[in-house]
CSV table of C-alpha atoms in Angstrom, one decimal:
chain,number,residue,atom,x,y,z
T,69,UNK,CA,-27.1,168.7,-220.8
T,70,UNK,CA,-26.6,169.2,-217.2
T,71,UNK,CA,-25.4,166.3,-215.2
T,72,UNK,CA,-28.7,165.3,-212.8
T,73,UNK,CA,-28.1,165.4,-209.0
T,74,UNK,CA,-28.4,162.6,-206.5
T,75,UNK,CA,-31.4,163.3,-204.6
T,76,UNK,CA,-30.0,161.2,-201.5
T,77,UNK,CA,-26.6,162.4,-202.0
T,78,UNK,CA,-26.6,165.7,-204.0
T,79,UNK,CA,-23.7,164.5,-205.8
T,80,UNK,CA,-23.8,164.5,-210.0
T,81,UNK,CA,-25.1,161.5,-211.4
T,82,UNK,CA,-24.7,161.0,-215.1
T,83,UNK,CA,-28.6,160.4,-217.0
T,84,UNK,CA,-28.7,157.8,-219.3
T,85,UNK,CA,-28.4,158.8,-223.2
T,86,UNK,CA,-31.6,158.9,-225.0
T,87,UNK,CA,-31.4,156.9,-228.3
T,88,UNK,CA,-34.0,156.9,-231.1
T,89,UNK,CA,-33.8,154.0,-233.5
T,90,UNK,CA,-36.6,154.1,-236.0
T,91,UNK,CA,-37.3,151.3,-238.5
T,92,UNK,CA,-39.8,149.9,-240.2
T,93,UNK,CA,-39.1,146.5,-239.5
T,94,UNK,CA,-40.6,145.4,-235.7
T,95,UNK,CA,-38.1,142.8,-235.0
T,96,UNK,CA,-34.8,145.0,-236.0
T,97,UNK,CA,-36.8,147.9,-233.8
T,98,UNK,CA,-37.0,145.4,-230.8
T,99,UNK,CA,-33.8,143.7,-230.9
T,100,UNK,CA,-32.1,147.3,-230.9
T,101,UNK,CA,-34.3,148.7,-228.3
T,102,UNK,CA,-32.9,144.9,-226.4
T,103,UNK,CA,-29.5,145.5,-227.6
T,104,UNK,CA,-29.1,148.9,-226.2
T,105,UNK,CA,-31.2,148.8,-223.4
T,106,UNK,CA,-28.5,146.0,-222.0
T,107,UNK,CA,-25.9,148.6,-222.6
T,108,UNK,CA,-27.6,151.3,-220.4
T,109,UNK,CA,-29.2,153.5,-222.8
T,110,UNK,CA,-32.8,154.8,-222.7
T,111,UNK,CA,-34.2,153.4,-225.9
T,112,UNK,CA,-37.1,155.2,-227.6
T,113,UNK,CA,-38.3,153.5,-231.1
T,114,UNK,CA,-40.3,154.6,-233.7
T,115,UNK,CA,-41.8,152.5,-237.2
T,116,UNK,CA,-41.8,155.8,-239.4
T,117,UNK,CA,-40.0,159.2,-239.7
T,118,UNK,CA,-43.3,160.7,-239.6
T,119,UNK,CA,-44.2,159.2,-235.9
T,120,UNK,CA,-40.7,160.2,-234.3
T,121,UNK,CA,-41.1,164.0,-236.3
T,122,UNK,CA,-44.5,163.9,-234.3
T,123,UNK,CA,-42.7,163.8,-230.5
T,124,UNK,CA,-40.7,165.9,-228.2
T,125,UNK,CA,-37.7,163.6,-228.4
T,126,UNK,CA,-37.0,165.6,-231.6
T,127,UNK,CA,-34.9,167.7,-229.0
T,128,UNK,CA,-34.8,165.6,-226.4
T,129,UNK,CA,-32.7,162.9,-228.4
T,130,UNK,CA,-28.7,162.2,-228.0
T,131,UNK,CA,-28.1,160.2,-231.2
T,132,UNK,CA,-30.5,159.5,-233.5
T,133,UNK,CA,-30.2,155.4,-235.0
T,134,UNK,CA,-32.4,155.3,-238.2
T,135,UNK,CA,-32.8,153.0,-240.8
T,136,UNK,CA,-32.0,154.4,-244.7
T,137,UNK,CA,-34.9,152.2,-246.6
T,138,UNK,CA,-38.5,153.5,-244.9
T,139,UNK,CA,-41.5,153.7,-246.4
T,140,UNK,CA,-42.6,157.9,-247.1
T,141,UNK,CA,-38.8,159.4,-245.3
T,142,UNK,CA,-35.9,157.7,-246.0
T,143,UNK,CA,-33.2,158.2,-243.5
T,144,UNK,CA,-31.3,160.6,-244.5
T,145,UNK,CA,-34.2,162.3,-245.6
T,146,UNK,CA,-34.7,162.3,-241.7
T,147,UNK,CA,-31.3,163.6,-241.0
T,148,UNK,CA,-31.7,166.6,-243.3
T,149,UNK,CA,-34.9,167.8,-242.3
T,150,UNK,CA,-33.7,167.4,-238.5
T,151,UNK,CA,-30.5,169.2,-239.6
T,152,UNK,CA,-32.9,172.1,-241.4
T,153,UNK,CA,-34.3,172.8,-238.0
T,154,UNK,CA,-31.3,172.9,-236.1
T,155,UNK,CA,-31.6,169.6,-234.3
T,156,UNK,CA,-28.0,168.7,-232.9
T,157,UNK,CA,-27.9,165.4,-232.0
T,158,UNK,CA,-25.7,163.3,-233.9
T,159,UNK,CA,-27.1,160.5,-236.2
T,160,UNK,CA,-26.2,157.1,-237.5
T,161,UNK,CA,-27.3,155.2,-240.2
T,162,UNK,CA,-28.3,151.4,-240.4
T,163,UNK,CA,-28.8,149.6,-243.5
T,164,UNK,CA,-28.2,146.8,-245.9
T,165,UNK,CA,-26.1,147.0,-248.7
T,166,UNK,CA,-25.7,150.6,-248.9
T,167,UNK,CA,-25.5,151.4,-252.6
T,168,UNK,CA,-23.1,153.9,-253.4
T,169,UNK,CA,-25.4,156.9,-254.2
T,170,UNK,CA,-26.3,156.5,-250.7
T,171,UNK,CA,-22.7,155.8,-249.3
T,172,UNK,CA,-21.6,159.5,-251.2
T,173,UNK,CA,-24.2,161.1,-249.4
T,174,UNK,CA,-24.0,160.3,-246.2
T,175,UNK,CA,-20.2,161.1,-246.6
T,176,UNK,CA,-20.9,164.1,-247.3
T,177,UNK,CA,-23.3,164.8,-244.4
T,178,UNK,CA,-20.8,163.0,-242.3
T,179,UNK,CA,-23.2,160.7,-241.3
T,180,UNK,CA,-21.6,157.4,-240.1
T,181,UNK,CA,-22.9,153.5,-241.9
T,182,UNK,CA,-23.3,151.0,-239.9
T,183,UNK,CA,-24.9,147.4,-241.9
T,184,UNK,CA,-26.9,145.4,-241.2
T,185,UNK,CA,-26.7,142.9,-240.2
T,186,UNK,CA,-23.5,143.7,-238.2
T,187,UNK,CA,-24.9,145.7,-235.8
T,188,UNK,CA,-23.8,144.9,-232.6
T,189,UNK,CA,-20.7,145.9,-230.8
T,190,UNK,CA,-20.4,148.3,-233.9
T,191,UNK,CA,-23.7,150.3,-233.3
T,192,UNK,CA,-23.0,150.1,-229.7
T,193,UNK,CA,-19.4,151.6,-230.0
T,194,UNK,CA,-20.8,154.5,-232.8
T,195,UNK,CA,-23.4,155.1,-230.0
T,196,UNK,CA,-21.1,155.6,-227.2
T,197,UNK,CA,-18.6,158.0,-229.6
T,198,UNK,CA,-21.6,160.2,-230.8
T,199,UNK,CA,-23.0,160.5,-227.0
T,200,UNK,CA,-19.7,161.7,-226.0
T,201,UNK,CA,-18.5,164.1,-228.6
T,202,UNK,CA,-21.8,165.1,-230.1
T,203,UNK,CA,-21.1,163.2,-233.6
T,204,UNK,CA,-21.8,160.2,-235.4
């Protein structure tokens, strides 16, 4: 991404990070959107793989925060249809009590876990580290 321009001064301003969480659950959803909102992030958030697949922030997206256990897509799912149509942005996965068929795989996607409940200055930090190297 380019850096935008100041309109009053010209000089480059950095534009906030678009993050996409997507979950099923409303109050996880709204606490996130909260959560990272507070830390300066744009926050976009979606109840279903299917309604985010549906939007331009497909590409327009710098990390991708998605829950594994959804009704119809599953994260990873997600990821690995993004990654078939060459969508970049770096993803990280929320869930509870990841079993270890799940753990494997997103190991070997190198997809980062963060639990839940823990979220907070964990998500946040994973966040910042995708934004700025282009992985999860």
């Amino acid at each position: 991404r380019q850096p935008a321009r100041s309109m009053r001064t010209g000089q480059k301003v950095s534009t906030p990070a678009l993050v996409v969480v997507i979950d099923d659950d409303v109050s996880v959803r709204t606490s996130l959107k909260f959560l990272l909102e507070l830390e300066g992030f744009v926050v976009h958030s979606y109840a279903s793989a299917a309604e985010f697949l549906s939007t331009d922030d497909v590409e327009r997206c710098s990390c991708l925060v998605t829950d594994q256990n959804m009704p119809g897509m599953s994260g990873l799912d997600l990821i690995a249809q993004l990654r078939t149509r060459h969508a970049s942005a770096p993803a990280i996965l929320i869930t509870s009590d990841p079993s270890l068929f799940v753990r494997e795989r997103a190991r070997k996607a190198a997809i980062p876990i963060v639990e839940k409940p823990r979220l907070g200055n964990a998500l946040c930090d994973r966040i910042r580290d995708a934004v700025a190297h282009g992985h999860g």
